[in-house]
Amino acid sequence: MRKTTLGARVLVVDDSPTIRAVLGRMLEVDGYEVVRAADGESALEMARAEPPAMIFLDIVLPGMNGFAVLRSLRHDAATRHIPIVMISGNQQATEQFYVQRFGADDFISKPFGHAEVARSIDRLVQQGRLPLRDVANVVSLPVSVPVETIPAMLANATSERPDGSVPELAA
């Protein structure tokens, strides 16, 4: 699955502390910087003060609901470009309609796992809504290599393998 830029700032908006913690941890494990908001008003303030690379936005929130937040973000020149993934445990068809009508980029149903979150980010990268993460070239060295030979081995390493395979990750 494709990921977006390492360290990209992601705003997670949900009134449930559990969802904020779990979704936030999933994103942090993938190398993202996560900021969290428990309501729509806080989310708008955070998004305008320091626009994130993307937002996961719950639909059912205290006070201003997720649809109103989405609409407000889409009408603001400073935030209209931010990819927004709506999340909800309510499966009513009207939510899908409003998500599309108000311009959300994706929708994830609760409960969700790491695979659904990763697929959503992958789709946004694939659509060009998020930049693709640069893949680091990792050189795998045999365990028995003498330390003094490592600099010469690294100097001779290439980013392309002759057989076209992907290098193994170092342990």
Short mmCIF file of C-alpha atoms in Angstrom, two decimals:
data_model
loop_
_atom_site.label_atom_id
_atom_site.label_comp_id
_atom_site.label_asym_id
_atom_site.label_seq_id
_atom_site.Cartn_x
_atom_site.Cartn_y
_atom_site.Cartn_z
CA MET A 1 0.00 0.00 0.00
CA ARG A 2 1.16 3.50 -0.79
CA LYS A 3 1.71 5.93 2.05
CA THR A 4 2.01 9.67 2.07
CA THR A 5 4.95 11.73 3.26
CA LEU A 6 6.70 10.50 6.39
CA GLY A 7 5.82 12.81 9.27
CA ALA A 8 2.76 14.26 7.50
CA ARG A 9 0.41 15.94 9.96
CA VAL A 10 -2.97 14.16 10.25
CA LEU A 11 -5.92 15.55 12.19
CA VAL A 12 -8.20 12.94 13.82
CA VAL A 13 -11.60 14.32 14.85
CA ASP A 14 -13.86 12.09 16.95
CA ASP A 15 -15.79 12.56 20.18
CA SER A 16 -14.70 9.10 21.35
CA PRO A 17 -11.37 9.14 23.23
CA THR A 18 -10.96 5.47 22.26
CA ILE A 19 -11.29 6.16 18.52
CA ARG A 20 -8.94 9.16 18.78
CA ALA A 21 -6.38 6.99 20.60
CA VAL A 22 -6.67 3.89 18.39
CA LEU A 23 -6.82 5.67 15.03
CA GLY A 24 -4.09 8.04 16.16
CA ARG A 25 -1.85 5.13 17.10
CA MET A 26 -2.48 3.38 13.76
CA LEU A 27 -1.34 6.53 11.98
CA GLU A 28 1.65 7.11 14.25
CA VAL A 29 2.87 3.56 13.63
CA ASP A 30 2.87 4.40 9.91
CA GLY A 31 5.06 7.44 10.55
CA TYR A 32 2.51 10.26 10.64
CA GLU A 33 2.32 13.12 13.12
CA VAL A 34 -1.15 12.99 14.68
CA VAL A 35 -3.13 15.82 16.24
CA ARG A 36 -6.53 15.18 17.77
CA ALA A 37 -9.78 17.09 18.30
CA ALA A 38 -12.88 15.99 20.23
CA ASP A 39 -15.37 18.32 18.53
CA GLY A 40 -16.01 20.23 15.33
CA GLU A 41 -15.18 23.70 16.61
CA SER A 42 -11.74 22.58 17.85
CA ALA A 43 -11.14 20.76 14.57
CA LEU A 44 -11.84 23.91 12.55
CA GLU A 45 -9.52 25.99 14.72
CA MET A 46 -6.72 23.43 14.43
CA ALA A 47 -7.15 22.98 10.67
CA ARG A 48 -7.06 26.72 10.06
CA ALA A 49 -4.16 27.43 12.42
CA GLU A 50 -1.90 24.69 11.02
CA PRO A 51 -3.48 22.93 8.04
CA PRO A 52 -2.87 19.16 8.21
CA ALA A 53 -2.01 16.96 5.24
CA MET A 54 -5.32 15.13 5.76
CA ILE A 55 -8.25 14.81 8.17
CA PHE A 56 -10.19 11.82 9.52
CA LEU A 57 -13.54 13.34 10.52
CA ASP A 58 -16.34 11.65 12.46
CA ILE A 59 -19.86 12.53 11.35
CA VAL A 60 -21.54 12.45 14.77
CA LEU A 61 -19.90 15.08 16.97
CA PRO A 62 -21.14 17.20 19.89
CA GLY A 63 -22.20 20.70 18.83
CA MET A 64 -21.20 21.15 15.20
CA ASN A 65 -21.55 17.81 13.38
CA GLY A 66 -19.06 16.41 10.88
CA PHE A 67 -21.11 17.53 7.86
CA ALA A 68 -21.03 21.16 9.07
CA VAL A 69 -17.28 20.89 9.69
CA LEU A 70 -16.75 19.41 6.22
CA ARG A 71 -18.83 22.15 4.60
CA SER A 72 -16.92 24.85 6.50
CA LEU A 73 -13.54 23.39 5.55
CA ARG A 74 -14.54 23.15 1.88
CA HIS A 75 -15.71 26.80 1.82
CA ASP A 76 -12.45 28.13 3.33
CA ALA A 77 -9.65 28.85 0.83
CA ALA A 78 -7.02 27.86 3.42
CA THR A 79 -8.49 24.38 4.00
CA ARG A 80 -10.50 23.41 0.89
CA HIS A 81 -7.57 21.42 -0.56
CA ILE A 82 -7.18 19.12 2.48
CA PRO A 83 -8.21 15.49 1.82
CA ILE A 84 -10.97 14.50 4.25
CA VAL A 85 -12.02 10.95 5.15
CA MET A 86 -15.36 10.79 6.93
CA ILE A 87 -15.80 8.09 9.58
CA SER A 88 -19.00 6.86 11.20
CA GLY A 89 -20.63 3.90 12.86
CA ASN A 90 -24.03 4.91 11.51
CA GLN A 91 -24.76 3.04 8.28
CA GLN A 92 -27.63 5.15 6.96
CA ALA A 93 -27.60 5.79 3.22
CA THR A 94 -28.13 9.53 3.74
CA GLU A 95 -24.62 9.77 5.18
CA GLN A 96 -23.10 8.39 1.99
CA PHE A 97 -25.15 10.90 -0.01
CA TYR A 98 -24.04 13.87 2.10
CA VAL A 99 -20.41 12.74 2.15
CA GLN A 100 -20.35 12.78 -1.65
CA ARG A 101 -22.42 15.96 -1.96
CA PHE A 102 -20.28 17.98 0.44
CA GLY A 103 -17.01 16.82 -1.05
CA ALA A 104 -15.44 14.29 1.30
CA ASP A 105 -12.69 12.24 -0.33
CA ASP A 106 -13.54 8.91 1.30
CA PHE A 107 -15.69 7.20 3.92
CA ILE A 108 -14.75 4.51 6.45
CA SER A 109 -17.32 2.64 8.52
CA LYS A 110 -16.75 1.95 12.20
CA PRO A 111 -15.48 -0.39 13.44
CA PHE A 112 -12.43 -0.26 11.18
CA GLY A 113 -8.91 -1.63 11.34
CA HIS A 114 -5.48 -0.65 10.17
CA ALA A 115 -6.13 -2.16 6.71
CA GLU A 116 -9.11 0.15 6.03
CA VAL A 117 -7.15 3.21 7.14
CA ALA A 118 -4.17 2.21 4.98
CA ARG A 119 -6.45 1.56 1.97
CA SER A 120 -8.03 4.99 2.34
CA ILE A 121 -4.61 6.69 2.41
CA ASP A 122 -3.50 4.53 -0.52
CA ARG A 123 -6.53 5.68 -2.57
CA LEU A 124 -5.78 9.34 -1.78
CA VAL A 125 -2.16 8.90 -2.87
CA GLN A 126 -3.26 7.05 -6.00
CA GLN A 127 -5.71 9.86 -6.87
CA GLY A 128 -3.00 12.47 -6.39
CA ARG A 129 -4.73 14.04 -3.37
CA LEU A 130 -1.70 13.17 -1.19
CA PRO A 131 1.96 12.96 -2.24
CA LEU A 132 3.63 9.56 -2.40
CA ARG A 133 6.12 8.77 0.34
CA ASP A 134 9.71 8.48 -0.86
CA VAL A 135 10.98 4.96 -0.34
CA ALA A 136 14.38 4.78 1.30
CA ASN A 137 17.01 2.57 -0.26
CA VAL A 138 17.90 -0.02 2.35
CA VAL A 139 21.05 -2.06 1.99
CA SER A 140 21.04 -5.48 3.59
CA LEU A 141 24.42 -6.71 4.77
CA PRO A 142 25.30 -10.27 5.74
CA VAL A 143 25.77 -10.71 9.49
CA SER A 144 29.32 -12.02 9.04
CA VAL A 145 30.66 -8.92 7.25
CA PRO A 146 33.73 -7.40 8.94
CA VAL A 147 32.99 -3.84 10.09
CA GLU A 148 35.93 -2.35 8.19
CA THR A 149 34.50 -3.57 4.83
CA ILE A 150 31.07 -1.90 5.27
CA PRO A 151 32.04 1.56 3.89
CA ALA A 152 33.37 0.01 0.66
CA MET A 153 30.24 -2.16 0.32
CA LEU A 154 27.98 0.87 0.80
CA ALA A 155 29.98 2.89 -1.72
CA ASN A 156 29.41 0.16 -4.31
CA ALA A 157 25.70 -0.26 -3.51
CA THR A 158 23.25 0.79 -6.21
CA SER A 159 19.62 1.73 -5.91
CA GLU A 160 18.77 -0.71 -8.72
CA ARG A 161 19.20 -4.43 -8.37
CA PRO A 162 20.31 -6.39 -11.44
CA ASP A 163 17.39 -8.80 -11.22
CA GLY A 164 14.83 -6.00 -10.70
CA SER A 165 13.88 -7.29 -7.23
CA VAL A 166 13.30 -5.12 -4.20
CA PRO A 167 16.11 -5.06 -1.60
CA GLU A 168 15.39 -6.83 1.66
CA LEU A 169 14.90 -4.75 4.75
CA ALA A 170 17.81 -4.79 7.15
CA ALA A 171 17.10 -6.54 10.42
#
